mmCIF file of C-alpha atoms in Angstrom:
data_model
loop_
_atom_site.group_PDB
_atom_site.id
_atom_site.type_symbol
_atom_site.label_atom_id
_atom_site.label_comp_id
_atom_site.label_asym_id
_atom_site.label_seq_id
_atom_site.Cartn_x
_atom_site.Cartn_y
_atom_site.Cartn_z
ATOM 1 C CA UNK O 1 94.340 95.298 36.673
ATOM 2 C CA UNK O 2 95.651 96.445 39.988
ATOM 3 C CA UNK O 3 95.957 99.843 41.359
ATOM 4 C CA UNK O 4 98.931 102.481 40.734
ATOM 5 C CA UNK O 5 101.768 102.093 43.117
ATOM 6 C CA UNK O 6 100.813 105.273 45.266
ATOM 7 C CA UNK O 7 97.182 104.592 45.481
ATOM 8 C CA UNK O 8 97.934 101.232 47.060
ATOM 9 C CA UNK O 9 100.417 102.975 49.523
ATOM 10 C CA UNK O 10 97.972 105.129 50.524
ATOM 11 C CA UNK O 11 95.321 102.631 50.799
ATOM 12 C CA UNK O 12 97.581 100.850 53.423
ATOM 13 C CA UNK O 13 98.238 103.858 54.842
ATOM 14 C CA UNK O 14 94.344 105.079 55.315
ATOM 15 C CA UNK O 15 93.505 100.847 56.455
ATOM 16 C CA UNK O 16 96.370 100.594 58.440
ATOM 17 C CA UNK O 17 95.395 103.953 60.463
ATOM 18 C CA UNK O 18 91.637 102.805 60.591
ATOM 19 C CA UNK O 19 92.748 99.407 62.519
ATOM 20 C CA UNK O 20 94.501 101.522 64.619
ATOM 21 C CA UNK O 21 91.526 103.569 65.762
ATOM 22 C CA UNK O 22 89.649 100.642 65.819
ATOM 23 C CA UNK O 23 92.047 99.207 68.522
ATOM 24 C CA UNK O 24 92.878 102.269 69.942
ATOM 25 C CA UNK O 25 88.985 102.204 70.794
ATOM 26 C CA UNK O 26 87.624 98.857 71.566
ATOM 27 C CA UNK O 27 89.980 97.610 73.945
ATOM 28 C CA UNK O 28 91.381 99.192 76.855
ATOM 29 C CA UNK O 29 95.449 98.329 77.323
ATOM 30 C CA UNK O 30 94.483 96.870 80.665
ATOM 31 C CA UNK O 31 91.694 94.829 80.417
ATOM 32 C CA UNK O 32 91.859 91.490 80.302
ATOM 33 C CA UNK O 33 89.092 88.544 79.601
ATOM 34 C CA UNK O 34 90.434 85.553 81.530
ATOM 35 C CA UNK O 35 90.194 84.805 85.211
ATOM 36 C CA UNK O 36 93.767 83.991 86.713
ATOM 37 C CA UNK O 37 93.994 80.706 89.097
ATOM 38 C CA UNK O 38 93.157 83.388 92.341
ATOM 39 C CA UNK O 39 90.334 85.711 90.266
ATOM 40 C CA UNK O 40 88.784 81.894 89.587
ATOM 41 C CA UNK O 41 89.131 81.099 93.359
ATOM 42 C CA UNK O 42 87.673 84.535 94.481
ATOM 43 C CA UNK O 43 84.642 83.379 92.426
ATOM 44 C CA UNK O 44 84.489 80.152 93.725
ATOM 45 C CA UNK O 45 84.622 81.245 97.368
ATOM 46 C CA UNK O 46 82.242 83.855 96.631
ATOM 47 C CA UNK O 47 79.934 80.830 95.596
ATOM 48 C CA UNK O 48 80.701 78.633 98.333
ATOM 49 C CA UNK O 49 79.306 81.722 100.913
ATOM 50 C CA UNK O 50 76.180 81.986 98.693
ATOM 51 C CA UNK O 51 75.160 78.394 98.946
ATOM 52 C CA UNK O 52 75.786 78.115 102.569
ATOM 53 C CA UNK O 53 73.360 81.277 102.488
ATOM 54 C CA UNK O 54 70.900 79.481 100.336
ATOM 55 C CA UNK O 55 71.577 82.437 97.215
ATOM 56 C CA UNK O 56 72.313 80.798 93.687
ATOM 57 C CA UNK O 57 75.786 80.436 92.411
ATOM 58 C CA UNK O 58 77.169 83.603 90.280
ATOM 59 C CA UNK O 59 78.366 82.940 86.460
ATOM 60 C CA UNK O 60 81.411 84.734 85.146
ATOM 61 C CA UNK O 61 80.860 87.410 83.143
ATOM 62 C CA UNK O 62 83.818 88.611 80.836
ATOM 63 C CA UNK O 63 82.592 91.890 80.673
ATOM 64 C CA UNK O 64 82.328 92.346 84.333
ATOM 65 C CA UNK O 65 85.859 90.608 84.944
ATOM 66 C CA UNK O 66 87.109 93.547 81.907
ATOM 67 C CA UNK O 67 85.105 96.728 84.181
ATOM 68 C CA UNK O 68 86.874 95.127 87.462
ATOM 69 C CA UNK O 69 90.459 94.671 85.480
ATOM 70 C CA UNK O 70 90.278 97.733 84.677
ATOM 71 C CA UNK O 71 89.096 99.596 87.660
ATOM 72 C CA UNK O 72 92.101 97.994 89.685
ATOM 73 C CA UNK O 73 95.008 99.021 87.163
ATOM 74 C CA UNK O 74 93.569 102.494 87.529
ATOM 75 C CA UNK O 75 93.514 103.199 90.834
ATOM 76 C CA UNK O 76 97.170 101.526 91.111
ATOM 77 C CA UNK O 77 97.702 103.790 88.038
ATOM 78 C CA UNK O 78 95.902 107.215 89.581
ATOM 79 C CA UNK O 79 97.465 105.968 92.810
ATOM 80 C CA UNK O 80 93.982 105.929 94.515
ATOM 81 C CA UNK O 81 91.293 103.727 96.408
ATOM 82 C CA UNK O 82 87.498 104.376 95.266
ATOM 83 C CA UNK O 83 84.938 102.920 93.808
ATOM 84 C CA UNK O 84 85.015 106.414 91.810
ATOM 85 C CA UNK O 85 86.865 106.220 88.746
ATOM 86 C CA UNK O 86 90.270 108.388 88.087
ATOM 87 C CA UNK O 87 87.316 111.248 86.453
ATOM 88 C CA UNK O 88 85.174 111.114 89.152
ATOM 89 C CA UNK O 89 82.383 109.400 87.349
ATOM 90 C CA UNK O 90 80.841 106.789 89.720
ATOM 91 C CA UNK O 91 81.445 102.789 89.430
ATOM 92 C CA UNK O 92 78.407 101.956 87.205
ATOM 93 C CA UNK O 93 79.157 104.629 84.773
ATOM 94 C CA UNK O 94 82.823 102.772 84.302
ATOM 95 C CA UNK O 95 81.327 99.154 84.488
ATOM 96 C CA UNK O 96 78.838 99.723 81.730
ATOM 97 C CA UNK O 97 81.418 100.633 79.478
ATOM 98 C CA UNK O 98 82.300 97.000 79.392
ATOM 99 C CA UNK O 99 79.220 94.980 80.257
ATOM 100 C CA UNK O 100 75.165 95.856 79.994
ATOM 101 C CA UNK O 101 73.298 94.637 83.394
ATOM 102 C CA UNK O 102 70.885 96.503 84.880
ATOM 103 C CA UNK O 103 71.678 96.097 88.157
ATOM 104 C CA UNK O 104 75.000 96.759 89.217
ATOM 105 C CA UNK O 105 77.492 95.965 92.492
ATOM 106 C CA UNK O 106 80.727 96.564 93.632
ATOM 107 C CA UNK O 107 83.574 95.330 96.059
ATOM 108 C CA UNK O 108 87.041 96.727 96.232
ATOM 109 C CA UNK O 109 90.137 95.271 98.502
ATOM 110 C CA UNK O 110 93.448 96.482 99.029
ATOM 111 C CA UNK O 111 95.904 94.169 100.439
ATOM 112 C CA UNK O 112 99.915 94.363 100.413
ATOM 113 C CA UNK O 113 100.405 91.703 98.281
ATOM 114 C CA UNK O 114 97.917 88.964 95.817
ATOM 115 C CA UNK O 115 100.442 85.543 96.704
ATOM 116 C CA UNK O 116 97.191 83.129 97.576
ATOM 117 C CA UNK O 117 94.861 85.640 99.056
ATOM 118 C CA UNK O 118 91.477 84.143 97.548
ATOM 119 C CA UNK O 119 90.251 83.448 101.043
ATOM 120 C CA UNK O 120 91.313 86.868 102.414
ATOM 121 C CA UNK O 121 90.114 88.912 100.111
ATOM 122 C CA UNK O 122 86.834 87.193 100.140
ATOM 123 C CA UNK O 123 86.315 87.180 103.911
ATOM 124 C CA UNK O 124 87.628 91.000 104.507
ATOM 125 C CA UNK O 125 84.396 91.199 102.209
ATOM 126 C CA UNK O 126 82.387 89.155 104.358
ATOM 127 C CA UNK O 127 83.421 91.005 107.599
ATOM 128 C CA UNK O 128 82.355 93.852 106.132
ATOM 129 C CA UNK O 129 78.426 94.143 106.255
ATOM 130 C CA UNK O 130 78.135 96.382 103.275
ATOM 131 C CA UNK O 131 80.074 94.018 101.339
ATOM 132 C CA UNK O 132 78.852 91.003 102.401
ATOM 133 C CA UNK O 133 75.408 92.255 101.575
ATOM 134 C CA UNK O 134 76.871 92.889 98.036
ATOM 135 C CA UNK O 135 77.879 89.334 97.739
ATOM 136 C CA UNK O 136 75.140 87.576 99.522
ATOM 137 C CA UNK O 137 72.715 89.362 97.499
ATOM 138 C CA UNK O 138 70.056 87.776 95.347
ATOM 139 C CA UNK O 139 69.828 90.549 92.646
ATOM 140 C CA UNK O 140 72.990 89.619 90.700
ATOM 141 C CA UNK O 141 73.504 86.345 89.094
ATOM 142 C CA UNK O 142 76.767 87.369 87.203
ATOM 143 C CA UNK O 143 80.791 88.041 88.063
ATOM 144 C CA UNK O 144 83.865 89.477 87.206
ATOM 145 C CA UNK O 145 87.146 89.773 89.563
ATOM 146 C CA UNK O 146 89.917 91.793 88.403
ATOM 147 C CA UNK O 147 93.227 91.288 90.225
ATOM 148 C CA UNK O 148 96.658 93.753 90.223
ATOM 149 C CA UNK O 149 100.052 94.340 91.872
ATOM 150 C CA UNK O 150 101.522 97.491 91.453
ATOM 151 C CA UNK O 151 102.179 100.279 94.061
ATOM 152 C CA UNK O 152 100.077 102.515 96.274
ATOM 153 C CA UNK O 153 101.288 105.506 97.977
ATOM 154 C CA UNK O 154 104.726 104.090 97.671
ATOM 155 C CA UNK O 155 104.050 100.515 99.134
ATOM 156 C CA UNK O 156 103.475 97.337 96.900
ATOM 157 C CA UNK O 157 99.815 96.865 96.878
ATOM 158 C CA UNK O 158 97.828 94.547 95.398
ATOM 159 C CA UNK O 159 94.058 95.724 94.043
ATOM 160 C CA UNK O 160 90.970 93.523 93.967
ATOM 161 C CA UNK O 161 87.750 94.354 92.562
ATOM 162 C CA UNK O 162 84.726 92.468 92.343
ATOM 163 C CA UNK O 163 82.157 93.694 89.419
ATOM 164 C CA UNK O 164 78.312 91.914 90.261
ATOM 165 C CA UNK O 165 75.490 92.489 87.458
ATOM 166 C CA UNK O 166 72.326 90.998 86.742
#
């Protein structure tokens, strides 16, 4: 025997509103699990500059591509460039929302538009020592490259963040 007509309304009602918390709460609207083609050749690149430095090859983590997703749609979003996040808690506080390593690095680019700029973004990095020491650096064995267009201060930008764990 099934139930009475408004007890099953409202038991869609209260499941229907718990899958929407549930959503609402497990996955942010911007971040995204997959590598595009020029995340994927970021990575690669990345790899290529650690073997010609004798440092092992870094896997892709989707947790860390998630944290760096996210972290560029919110500073095109907050209209900002930091490693800080839009409520001033610091990168690793935002990056272990989304993936647990204990050792955590970042890299951030800003560059007017993404059209084929693997190699740029990827030797701005390298230019920079801080950055390069980031990427070169034995601690991390894991990746994730978040990639967006959007606008920043009024110009088209596009945002590139690199996420590192071990």
């Amino acid at each position: 025997m099934g139930m009475p007509p408004t007890m099953r309304a409202v038991a869609s009602i209260t499941l229907a509103a718990a899958l929407l918390f549930a959503a609402a709460f497990t996955a942010p609207a911007s971040g995204k699990a997959r590598h595009d083609a020029t995340e994927r050749a970021i990575v690669a690149i990345v790899n290529d500059h650690r073997a010609a430095h004798g440092v092992p090859a870094l896997e892709r983590s989707k947790g860390l591509a998630r944290a760096a997703d996210f972290h560029s749609w919110e500073m095109l979003d907050a209209d900002y460039f930091s490693h800080d996040s839009r409520d001033g808690s610091d990168f690793s506080s935002r990056v272990r929302r989304y993936a647990d390593h204990r050792t955590l690095g970042e890299t951030i680019a800003r560059l007017g538009n993404c059209g084929g700029n693997a190699r740029q973004v990827v030797q701005m990095w390298m230019d920079s020592a801080p950055h390069r020491d980031i990427l070169l650096s034995s601690a991390f064995d894991s990746i994730g490259v978040g990639k967006r267009t959007g606008s920043l201060g009024g110009a088209q930008a596009c945002m590139v963040t690199a996420d590192l764990g071990s």
